[in-house]
mmCIF file of C-alpha atoms in Angstrom:
data_model
loop_
_atom_site.group_PDB
_atom_site.id
_atom_site.type_symbol
_atom_site.label_atom_id
_atom_site.label_comp_id
_atom_site.label_asym_id
_atom_site.label_seq_id
_atom_site.Cartn_x
_atom_site.Cartn_y
_atom_site.Cartn_z
ATOM 1 C CA MET A 1 122.406 223.139 215.479
ATOM 2 C CA SER A 2 119.510 225.535 214.893
ATOM 3 C CA SER A 3 119.890 229.058 216.295
ATOM 4 C CA PHE A 4 116.446 228.555 217.720
ATOM 5 C CA ARG A 5 117.413 225.443 219.679
ATOM 6 C CA LYS A 6 116.930 226.213 223.382
ATOM 7 C CA LYS A 7 118.987 224.568 226.035
ATOM 8 C CA TYR A 8 117.661 221.563 227.803
ATOM 9 C CA HIS A 9 116.408 222.466 231.209
ATOM 10 C CA PHE A 10 115.114 220.511 234.124
ATOM 11 C CA ILE A 11 112.133 220.793 236.365
ATOM 12 C CA SER A 12 111.900 219.276 239.786
ATOM 13 C CA PHE A 13 108.826 218.036 241.417
ATOM 14 C CA LEU A 14 107.976 216.237 244.624
ATOM 15 C CA ILE A 15 106.617 212.775 244.437
ATOM 16 C CA GLY A 16 104.982 213.718 247.731
ATOM 17 C CA LEU A 17 105.417 213.200 251.406
ATOM 18 C CA PHE A 18 103.495 210.382 252.787
ATOM 19 C CA LEU A 19 103.708 207.897 255.534
ATOM 20 C CA PHE A 20 103.304 204.262 255.079
ATOM 21 C CA VAL A 21 102.561 202.852 258.412
ATOM 22 C CA SER A 22 102.911 199.186 258.945
ATOM 23 C CA CYS A 23 103.118 197.233 262.057
ATOM 24 C CA SER A 24 106.003 194.856 262.066
ATOM 25 C CA SER A 25 106.207 191.866 264.233
ATOM 26 C CA ASP A 26 107.938 193.933 266.930
ATOM 27 C CA GLY A 27 105.611 196.902 266.563
ATOM 28 C CA GLU A 28 108.015 199.208 264.596
ATOM 29 C CA ILE A 29 106.597 201.980 262.460
ATOM 30 C CA ILE A 30 108.162 202.221 258.942
ATOM 31 C CA VAL A 31 108.375 205.697 257.406
ATOM 32 C CA VAL A 32 109.014 206.184 253.680
ATOM 33 C CA GLN A 33 111.049 209.411 253.230
ATOM 34 C CA GLU A 34 110.329 212.324 250.872
ATOM 35 C CA THR A 35 111.831 211.686 247.396
ATOM 36 C CA GLU A 36 112.897 214.229 244.761
ATOM 37 C CA THR A 37 113.026 213.169 241.079
ATOM 38 C CA THR A 38 114.399 215.073 238.088
ATOM 39 C CA VAL A 39 112.624 214.833 234.707
ATOM 40 C CA GLU A 40 113.859 216.215 231.375
ATOM 41 C CA GLU A 41 111.358 218.518 229.634
ATOM 42 C CA ALA A 42 110.989 218.362 225.844
ATOM 43 C CA PRO A 43 113.185 221.026 224.224
ATOM 44 C CA LEU A 44 111.427 223.926 222.613
ATOM 45 C CA GLU A 45 111.788 224.905 218.928
ATOM 46 C CA ALA A 46 110.510 227.749 216.782
ATOM 47 C CA LEU A 47 110.423 228.522 213.043
ATOM 48 C CA SER A 48 112.470 231.234 211.495
ATOM 49 C CA GLU A 49 110.576 233.949 209.631
ATOM 50 C CA SER A 50 111.430 232.481 206.236
ATOM 51 C CA GLU A 51 110.422 228.998 207.404
ATOM 52 C CA LEU A 52 107.074 230.226 208.725
ATOM 53 C CA ASP A 53 106.429 232.061 205.429
ATOM 54 C CA TYR A 54 107.090 228.898 203.439
ATOM 55 C CA ILE A 55 105.040 226.582 205.665
ATOM 56 C CA THR A 56 102.219 229.102 205.532
ATOM 57 C CA LYS A 57 102.259 228.957 201.727
ATOM 58 C CA LEU A 58 102.082 225.166 201.810
ATOM 59 C CA LEU A 59 99.124 225.262 204.181
ATOM 60 C CA ILE A 60 97.344 227.839 202.018
ATOM 61 C CA VAL A 61 97.849 225.806 198.846
ATOM 62 C CA GLU A 62 96.691 222.656 200.640
ATOM 63 C CA GLN A 63 93.194 224.106 200.946
ATOM 64 C CA ASP A 64 92.657 223.948 197.164
ATOM 65 C CA LEU A 65 93.804 220.310 196.727
ATOM 66 C CA PRO A 66 90.485 218.573 197.557
ATOM 67 C CA SER A 67 88.774 220.403 194.685
ATOM 68 C CA LEU A 68 91.433 219.100 192.261
ATOM 69 C CA TRP A 69 92.193 215.610 193.505
ATOM 70 C CA GLY A 70 90.146 214.369 196.443
ATOM 71 C CA ASP A 71 92.498 212.139 198.353
ATOM 72 C CA PHE A 72 95.852 213.785 197.633
ATOM 73 C CA ASN A 73 96.850 214.553 201.201
ATOM 74 C CA SER A 74 100.553 213.830 201.156
ATOM 75 C CA LEU A 75 101.480 216.949 203.154
ATOM 76 C CA ARG A 76 100.029 215.081 206.134
ATOM 77 C CA GLU A 77 100.949 211.522 205.155
ATOM 78 C CA CYS A 78 104.226 211.313 203.280
ATOM 79 C CA PRO A 79 107.540 211.586 205.240
ATOM 80 C CA ILE A 80 108.960 214.929 204.053
ATOM 81 C CA PHE A 81 112.210 216.696 204.896
ATOM 82 C CA ILE A 82 112.595 220.365 203.860
ATOM 83 C CA ILE A 83 116.088 221.801 203.951
ATOM 84 C CA THR A 84 115.601 225.377 205.053
ATOM 85 C CA GLY A 85 119.129 226.601 205.819
ATOM 86 C CA PRO A 86 122.804 225.540 205.995
ATOM 87 C CA ASP A 87 122.192 223.953 209.389
ATOM 88 C CA GLN A 88 118.452 223.842 209.584
ATOM 89 C CA GLY A 89 115.584 221.737 208.303
ATOM 90 C CA ILE A 90 111.996 220.708 208.932
ATOM 91 C CA PHE A 91 110.814 217.134 209.217
ATOM 92 C CA ILE A 92 107.140 216.396 208.465
ATOM 93 C CA ASN A 93 105.326 213.109 209.089
ATOM 94 C CA PRO A 94 108.185 211.169 210.675
ATOM 95 C CA GLN A 95 107.815 207.441 211.049
ATOM 96 C CA ASP A 96 107.636 206.056 214.572
ATOM 97 C CA THR A 97 111.232 204.835 214.322
ATOM 98 C CA TYR A 98 112.347 208.456 214.101
ATOM 99 C CA LEU A 99 110.347 209.881 217.009
ATOM 100 C CA GLU A 100 113.076 209.639 219.610
ATOM 101 C CA LEU A 101 115.371 211.685 217.375
ATOM 102 C CA ASN A 102 112.879 214.473 216.680
ATOM 103 C CA THR A 103 112.421 217.808 218.411
ATOM 104 C CA PRO A 104 108.869 219.196 218.055
ATOM 105 C CA ILE A 105 108.481 222.704 216.617
ATOM 106 C CA THR A 106 105.872 225.058 218.051
ATOM 107 C CA TYR A 107 104.217 227.534 215.662
ATOM 108 C CA GLU A 108 100.821 228.982 214.710
ATOM 109 C CA VAL A 109 99.294 229.940 211.371
ATOM 110 C CA ASP A 110 95.944 231.626 211.987
ATOM 111 C CA GLY A 111 93.045 230.113 210.073
ATOM 112 C CA TYR A 112 94.833 226.899 209.071
ATOM 113 C CA GLU A 113 95.269 223.487 210.656
ATOM 114 C CA GLU A 114 98.957 223.237 211.442
ATOM 115 C CA VAL A 115 100.811 220.150 210.328
ATOM 116 C CA PRO A 116 103.155 218.846 213.089
ATOM 117 C CA LEU A 117 106.787 219.867 212.392
ATOM 118 C CA TYR A 118 110.052 218.609 213.866
ATOM 119 C CA ARG A 119 113.801 219.183 213.850
ATOM 120 C CA ASN A 120 116.051 216.190 213.166
ATOM 121 C CA ASP A 121 119.755 217.044 212.882
ATOM 122 C CA LEU A 122 120.761 213.496 211.911
ATOM 123 C CA LEU A 123 118.365 213.426 208.981
ATOM 124 C CA LEU A 124 119.350 216.961 208.002
ATOM 125 C CA GLU A 125 122.983 215.940 207.541
ATOM 126 C CA PHE A 126 121.941 212.852 205.567
ATOM 127 C CA ALA A 127 119.544 214.823 203.318
ATOM 128 C CA LYS A 128 122.099 217.551 202.658
ATOM 129 C CA ASN A 129 124.792 215.058 201.730
ATOM 130 C CA GLU A 130 122.536 213.049 199.455
ATOM 131 C CA ILE A 131 120.845 215.957 197.655
ATOM 132 C CA ASN A 132 124.223 217.681 197.303
ATOM 133 C CA GLY A 133 122.906 221.162 196.495
ATOM 134 C CA GLY A 134 120.066 219.875 194.303
ATOM 135 C CA LEU A 135 116.462 220.981 194.502
ATOM 136 C CA TRP A 136 114.583 217.796 195.397
ATOM 137 C CA SER A 137 115.022 214.051 195.640
ATOM 138 C CA PHE A 138 113.344 210.838 196.770
ATOM 139 C CA LEU A 139 115.576 209.174 199.360
ATOM 140 C CA GLN A 140 115.544 206.269 201.803
ATOM 141 C CA TYR A 141 116.862 206.351 205.346
ATOM 142 C CA GLY A 142 116.561 203.617 207.936
ATOM 143 C CA GLY A 143 114.315 201.640 205.592
ATOM 144 C CA VAL A 144 111.836 204.539 205.187
ATOM 145 C CA ASP A 145 111.199 206.356 201.915
ATOM 146 C CA PHE A 146 110.861 210.125 202.141
ATOM 147 C CA PHE A 147 110.691 213.201 199.929
ATOM 148 C CA VAL A 148 113.378 215.893 200.306
ATOM 149 C CA TYR A 149 112.942 219.464 199.116
ATOM 150 C CA ASN A 150 115.618 222.175 199.319
ATOM 151 C CA ILE A 151 114.313 225.753 199.541
ATOM 152 C CA THR A 152 117.875 227.090 200.023
ATOM 153 C CA GLN A 153 118.511 226.267 196.352
ATOM 154 C CA GLU A 154 117.863 229.233 194.094
ATOM 155 C CA PRO A 155 115.544 228.490 191.118
ATOM 156 C CA PRO A 156 117.600 227.588 188.066
ATOM 157 C CA SER A 157 118.320 230.352 185.585
ATOM 158 C CA ASP A 158 116.715 228.676 182.553
ATOM 159 C CA PHE A 159 113.584 230.176 180.911
ATOM 160 C CA TYR A 160 111.346 227.370 182.204
ATOM 161 C CA SER A 161 112.221 227.881 185.875
ATOM 162 C CA GLY A 162 112.182 231.639 185.422
ATOM 163 C CA TYR A 163 108.610 231.474 184.173
ATOM 164 C CA LYS A 164 107.574 229.303 187.147
ATOM 165 C CA ASN A 165 109.079 231.909 189.480
ATOM 166 C CA ARG A 166 107.384 234.925 187.818
ATOM 167 C CA ASN A 167 105.164 235.448 190.852
ATOM 168 C CA GLY A 168 107.774 234.384 193.410
ATOM 169 C CA HIS A 169 106.057 231.051 194.149
ATOM 170 C CA PHE A 170 108.569 228.730 192.493
ATOM 171 C CA HIS A 171 109.287 226.640 195.644
ATOM 172 C CA ALA A 172 105.626 226.236 196.640
ATOM 173 C CA SER A 173 104.457 225.125 193.176
ATOM 174 C CA VAL A 174 107.403 222.854 192.382
ATOM 175 C CA PHE A 175 107.155 221.318 195.890
ATOM 176 C CA TYR A 176 103.590 220.209 195.212
ATOM 177 C CA HIS A 177 104.459 219.037 191.655
ATOM 178 C CA GLU A 178 107.174 216.747 192.943
ATOM 179 C CA LEU A 179 105.224 215.703 196.060
ATOM 180 C CA PHE A 180 102.430 214.577 193.738
ATOM 181 C CA HIS A 181 104.918 212.247 192.075
ATOM 182 C CA THR A 182 105.599 210.586 195.429
ATOM 183 C CA TYR A 183 101.889 210.045 195.892
ATOM 184 C CA SER A 184 101.087 208.809 192.376
ATOM 185 C CA TYR A 185 104.112 207.326 190.640
ATOM 186 C CA PHE A 186 106.648 206.441 193.365
ATOM 187 C CA LYS A 187 104.328 205.295 196.134
ATOM 188 C CA ASN A 188 101.450 203.817 194.062
ATOM 189 C CA ARG A 189 103.040 203.051 190.689
ATOM 190 C CA ASP A 190 101.288 199.684 190.232
ATOM 191 C CA LEU A 191 97.892 201.275 190.826
ATOM 192 C CA PHE A 192 98.690 204.398 188.806
ATOM 193 C CA MET A 193 100.542 202.853 185.841
ATOM 194 C CA GLY A 194 100.561 199.068 186.011
ATOM 195 C CA GLU A 195 102.787 197.763 183.242
ATOM 196 C CA ASN A 196 101.313 200.019 180.581
ATOM 197 C CA HIS A 197 104.001 202.691 180.360
ATOM 198 C CA VAL A 198 107.030 202.667 178.045
ATOM 199 C CA PHE A 199 109.405 205.591 178.280
ATOM 200 C CA ASP A 200 111.063 205.997 174.872
ATOM 201 C CA ILE A 201 111.623 209.499 173.512
ATOM 202 C CA VAL A 202 114.130 208.371 170.884
ATOM 203 C CA ASN A 203 111.703 206.100 169.043
ATOM 204 C CA TYR A 204 108.570 208.166 169.652
ATOM 205 C CA PRO A 205 106.983 208.529 166.183
ATOM 206 C CA ILE A 206 107.565 212.054 164.913
ATOM 207 C CA ASN A 207 107.158 211.932 161.145
ATOM 208 C CA GLU A 208 105.314 213.533 158.247
ATOM 209 C CA GLU A 209 102.080 211.855 159.241
ATOM 210 C CA THR A 210 102.108 212.466 162.977
ATOM 211 C CA LEU A 211 103.953 215.783 163.450
ATOM 212 C CA PRO A 212 101.243 218.009 161.999
ATOM 213 C CA PHE A 213 98.759 216.552 164.501
ATOM 214 C CA GLN A 214 101.268 216.859 167.339
ATOM 215 C CA LEU A 215 101.687 220.560 166.441
ATOM 216 C CA LEU A 216 97.898 220.883 166.355
ATOM 217 C CA LEU A 217 97.512 219.197 169.760
ATOM 218 C CA PHE A 218 100.213 221.449 171.229
ATOM 219 C CA ASP A 219 98.355 224.574 170.142
ATOM 220 C CA VAL A 220 94.800 223.421 170.856
ATOM 221 C CA MET A 221 95.644 222.478 174.448
ATOM 222 C CA ILE A 222 97.120 225.882 175.200
ATOM 223 C CA ASP A 223 93.554 227.121 174.786
ATOM 224 C CA ALA A 224 92.242 224.506 177.191
ATOM 225 C CA TYR A 225 93.256 226.827 180.029
ATOM 226 C CA HIS A 226 91.463 229.919 178.759
ATOM 227 C CA GLN A 227 87.851 228.955 178.034
ATOM 228 C CA ASP A 228 84.998 230.587 179.970
ATOM 229 C CA THR A 229 81.855 228.592 179.198
ATOM 230 C CA LEU A 230 81.105 224.906 179.603
ATOM 231 C CA GLU A 231 80.319 224.789 175.873
ATOM 232 C CA GLN A 232 83.759 226.143 175.002
ATOM 233 C CA LYS A 233 85.475 223.766 177.399
ATOM 234 C CA THR A 234 83.581 220.793 175.961
ATOM 235 C CA LYS A 235 84.553 221.866 172.453
ATOM 236 C CA ILE A 236 88.301 221.958 173.291
ATOM 237 C CA LEU A 237 88.025 218.550 174.956
ATOM 238 C CA GLN A 238 86.359 217.206 171.807
ATOM 239 C CA TYR A 239 89.253 218.564 169.722
ATOM 240 C CA TYR A 240 91.684 216.900 172.157
ATOM 241 C CA VAL A 241 89.998 213.508 171.861
ATOM 242 C CA SER A 242 89.702 213.630 168.076
ATOM 243 C CA ILE A 243 93.392 214.579 167.621
ATOM 244 C CA GLN A 244 94.627 211.930 170.066
ATOM 245 C CA HIS A 245 92.461 209.292 168.439
ATOM 246 C CA GLU A 246 93.933 210.155 165.052
ATOM 247 C CA LEU A 247 97.486 210.100 166.389
ATOM 248 C CA ASN A 248 96.921 206.664 167.908
ATOM 249 C CA ARG A 249 95.552 205.462 164.555
ATOM 250 C CA LEU A 250 98.658 206.720 162.776
ATOM 251 C CA ASP A 251 101.072 205.011 165.177
ATOM 252 C CA HIS A 252 102.968 202.199 163.483
ATOM 253 C CA THR A 253 105.565 201.614 166.228
ATOM 254 C CA PRO A 254 105.742 198.011 167.490
ATOM 255 C CA GLU A 255 105.184 199.207 171.091
ATOM 256 C CA ASN A 256 102.381 201.663 170.268
ATOM 257 C CA LEU A 257 104.395 204.566 171.646
ATOM 258 C CA ILE A 258 101.774 207.217 170.943
ATOM 259 C CA ARG A 259 99.796 205.552 173.647
ATOM 260 C CA LYS A 260 102.290 203.865 175.910
ATOM 261 C CA HIS A 261 104.757 206.758 175.908
ATOM 262 C CA GLY A 262 102.701 209.817 174.974
ATOM 263 C CA PHE A 263 99.355 209.136 176.677
ATOM 264 C CA TYR A 264 101.174 207.907 179.798
ATOM 265 C CA GLN A 265 103.502 210.905 179.931
ATOM 266 C CA GLU A 266 100.327 212.987 179.987
ATOM 267 C CA LYS A 267 99.249 210.910 182.932
ATOM 268 C CA ILE A 268 102.561 211.141 184.835
ATOM 269 C CA GLU A 269 103.713 214.676 184.136
ATOM 270 C CA GLY A 270 100.399 216.169 183.101
ATOM 271 C CA SER A 271 98.795 215.268 186.449
ATOM 272 C CA ALA A 272 101.691 216.746 188.419
ATOM 273 C CA ARG A 273 101.555 219.930 186.337
ATOM 274 C CA TYR A 274 97.794 220.103 186.845
ATOM 275 C CA ILE A 275 98.262 219.976 190.647
ATOM 276 C CA GLU A 276 101.168 222.454 190.516
ATOM 277 C CA VAL A 277 99.337 225.062 188.437
ATOM 278 C CA PHE A 278 95.772 224.941 189.678
ATOM 279 C CA SER A 279 96.528 224.460 193.379
ATOM 280 C CA THR A 280 98.531 227.685 193.429
ATOM 281 C CA LEU A 281 96.386 229.663 190.967
ATOM 282 C CA ASN A 282 93.662 230.869 193.316
ATOM 283 C CA SER A 283 95.372 230.207 196.647
ATOM 284 C CA LEU A 284 98.535 232.222 195.923
ATOM 285 C CA ASP A 285 97.377 234.106 192.814
ATOM 286 C CA ASN A 286 100.098 232.254 190.915
ATOM 287 C CA ASN A 287 98.917 232.895 187.346
ATOM 288 C CA THR A 288 101.269 230.600 185.450
ATOM 289 C CA VAL A 289 98.229 229.642 183.344
ATOM 290 C CA ASP A 290 98.941 232.753 181.285
ATOM 291 C CA ASP A 291 101.315 230.489 179.321
ATOM 292 C CA PRO A 292 100.395 226.830 179.963
ATOM 293 C CA THR A 293 103.647 225.742 178.218
ATOM 294 C CA HIS A 294 105.753 227.633 180.772
ATOM 295 C CA GLY A 295 107.936 229.061 178.058
ATOM 296 C CA TYR A 296 108.006 226.099 175.686
ATOM 297 C CA LYS A 297 105.748 227.782 173.158
ATOM 298 C CA ASN A 298 108.440 230.372 172.495
ATOM 299 C CA TYR A 299 111.103 227.637 172.611
ATOM 300 C CA ALA A 300 109.172 225.566 170.039
ATOM 301 C CA ASP A 301 108.848 228.561 167.741
ATOM 302 C CA ASN A 302 112.643 228.864 167.631
ATOM 303 C CA ILE A 303 113.645 225.198 167.279
ATOM 304 C CA SER A 304 116.860 224.840 165.249
ATOM 305 C CA ASN A 305 117.733 221.118 165.386
ATOM 306 C CA ASN A 306 116.210 217.655 165.479
ATOM 307 C CA SER A 307 117.087 217.083 169.102
ATOM 308 C CA GLU A 308 114.919 220.042 170.104
ATOM 309 C CA VAL A 309 112.049 218.647 168.037
ATOM 310 C CA LEU A 310 112.238 215.429 170.035
ATOM 311 C CA THR A 311 112.490 217.312 173.327
ATOM 312 C CA VAL A 312 109.349 219.375 172.704
ATOM 313 C CA TYR A 313 107.065 217.006 170.816
ATOM 314 C CA GLY A 314 108.285 213.781 172.312
ATOM 315 C CA PHE A 315 108.275 214.875 175.924
ATOM 316 C CA ARG A 316 107.741 218.484 177.049
ATOM 317 C CA MET A 317 104.346 219.004 175.428
ATOM 318 C CA PHE A 318 102.752 216.292 177.532
ATOM 319 C CA TYR A 319 103.024 218.441 180.644
ATOM 320 C CA HIS A 320 100.586 221.058 179.403
ATOM 321 C CA THR A 321 98.420 218.838 177.179
ATOM 322 C CA GLY A 322 97.822 216.325 179.988
ATOM 323 C CA ALA A 323 97.231 219.057 182.583
ATOM 324 C CA GLY A 324 94.853 220.831 180.188
ATOM 325 C CA ALA A 325 92.772 217.706 179.637
ATOM 326 C CA LEU A 326 92.533 217.084 183.392
ATOM 327 C CA HIS A 327 91.548 220.712 183.980
ATOM 328 C CA LEU A 328 88.765 220.479 181.403
ATOM 329 C CA LEU A 329 87.472 217.239 182.902
ATOM 330 C CA ASN A 330 87.431 218.826 186.380
ATOM 331 C CA GLU A 331 85.729 221.954 185.064
ATOM 332 C CA LEU A 332 83.118 219.781 183.349
ATOM 333 C CA GLU A 333 82.558 218.051 186.693
ATOM 334 C CA TYR A 334 83.795 214.632 185.790
ATOM 335 C CA PRO A 335 83.001 212.564 188.926
ATOM 336 C CA ASN A 336 85.859 211.157 191.011
ATOM 337 C CA LEU A 337 88.635 212.195 188.637
ATOM 338 C CA GLY A 338 91.401 211.174 190.983
ATOM 339 C CA GLU A 339 89.834 207.764 191.490
ATOM 340 C CA ALA A 340 89.514 207.248 187.750
ATOM 341 C CA MET A 341 93.188 208.112 187.240
ATOM 342 C CA PHE A 342 94.174 205.311 189.609
ATOM 343 C CA ILE A 343 92.845 202.710 187.193
ATOM 344 C CA PRO A 344 96.142 201.683 185.547
ATOM 345 C CA THR A 345 94.722 201.512 182.010
ATOM 346 C CA ASN A 346 93.242 205.021 182.255
ATOM 347 C CA THR A 347 95.034 208.065 180.886
ATOM 348 C CA PRO A 348 93.646 211.594 180.481
ATOM 349 C CA TYR A 349 92.769 210.579 176.915
ATOM 350 C CA ASP A 350 90.931 207.409 177.937
ATOM 351 C CA ILE A 351 88.896 209.229 180.585
ATOM 352 C CA SER A 352 88.081 212.070 178.176
ATOM 353 C CA GLU A 353 87.148 209.694 175.369
ATOM 354 C CA SER A 354 84.831 207.717 177.658
ATOM 355 C CA PHE A 355 83.355 210.865 179.152
ATOM 356 C CA LEU A 356 82.448 212.431 175.792
ATOM 357 C CA ASN A 357 81.488 209.122 174.135
ATOM 358 C CA MET A 358 81.816 210.609 170.697
ATOM 359 C CA SER A 359 80.866 208.664 167.593
ATOM 360 C CA GLU A 360 83.298 208.324 164.709
ATOM 361 C CA ALA A 361 81.368 210.913 162.771
ATOM 362 C CA GLU A 362 81.502 213.352 165.718
ATOM 363 C CA ARG A 363 85.258 212.850 166.023
ATOM 364 C CA ASN A 364 85.748 213.539 162.317
ATOM 365 C CA VAL A 365 83.717 216.719 162.534
ATOM 366 C CA ALA A 366 85.659 217.919 165.590
ATOM 367 C CA LEU A 367 88.975 217.146 163.905
ATOM 368 C CA GLU A 368 88.051 219.119 160.796
ATOM 369 C CA GLU A 369 86.906 222.034 162.954
ATOM 370 C CA ALA A 370 90.182 222.065 164.807
ATOM 371 C CA LYS A 371 92.210 221.876 161.584
ATOM 372 C CA THR A 372 90.304 224.869 160.247
ATOM 373 C CA LEU A 373 90.546 226.982 163.410
ATOM 374 C CA TYR A 374 94.280 226.376 163.904
ATOM 375 C CA ASP A 375 95.392 226.803 160.276
ATOM 376 C CA TRP A 376 96.169 223.248 159.287
ATOM 377 C CA ASN A 377 98.119 224.204 156.144
ATOM 378 C CA ALA A 378 100.519 226.354 158.230
ATOM 379 C CA LEU A 379 100.992 223.440 160.665
ATOM 380 C CA VAL A 380 101.828 221.044 157.825
ATOM 381 C CA GLU A 381 104.329 223.528 156.431
ATOM 382 C CA ARG A 382 105.867 223.976 159.896
ATOM 383 C CA ALA A 383 106.092 220.190 160.358
ATOM 384 C CA THR A 384 107.847 219.821 157.007
ATOM 385 C CA TYR A 385 110.417 222.400 158.065
ATOM 386 C CA LEU A 386 111.014 220.752 161.454
ATOM 387 C CA LEU A 387 111.487 217.337 159.891
ATOM 388 C CA SER A 388 114.134 218.783 157.559
ATOM 389 C CA LEU A 389 116.372 219.890 160.472
#
């Protein structure tokens, strides 16, 4: 039970004293006596200092979401349970079936519209047992899906999590990354993906034809985050489209995995990374854009086996390449980006390709420019080494 849980108390009130006068057949006067009724008042709750600090961060970040993805409003729509202590948690957006089990929390955050918060000890125990010390999960209780996040869990000690926590905003940024998955992939998968996605890292084509271009794409899209002018941003997006077009042309897998795995991983993980990074950049001054790979550039430079090659170029790179493409599209004022991403056949590549509407000749010019700027010969040499591992 929360240390802030106040005891139930009762208030008494008088229904009132009144006379009901009625003449009976024998002329008697009937008097209704004064009645006292006891009513239970709703218990009062408060947030701890650490809880208030975290909720404040979430509300601050929320203000930047409309500029990134117009209708992503899951903080006020999705059932969410945040584990905040060994015996304490916060329930947001409970379904009606839970209302009788919830205790409202009173709090204020000046300058922001508070989201209603509740305590629910039954759901707390369920969430703690199911998440079992983990960081986040998507669970179901009583027929209702909800997102669980655990701020009592320390960020993992790996380089990737350490980079995300460099400004002390790990839990705010990762919360929104994973919450975006509930909104896009888990809640609206048919609209977001349809049947177009195939997850297959093992058979993703990494070979002497494709790997140099994958290395090129990895490096080019790091620079997507650090361009100042619209002309520079357009140029990087042109490089992105020309490289992806070439990779898709070189794909000889039966299932077209460059597209169905790679392009769609950019859609799934790239969009969540885009929300995570850019919603916290200005709101919390969380400058994880300094290294868009979140440590994977250094990891890639020190790869020592084939498994690591697959990890980086068959999966991890799509976080920053997809997020970079979406960032460029938003910066170039692509209209209704979120709406376009909810067309199942659209990926960041498809939207970028349609937006730029480059001719074959223009793609070829852009590709040659990129190969010159990013030292194509060195990338081919690096690819040869990685394939030998």
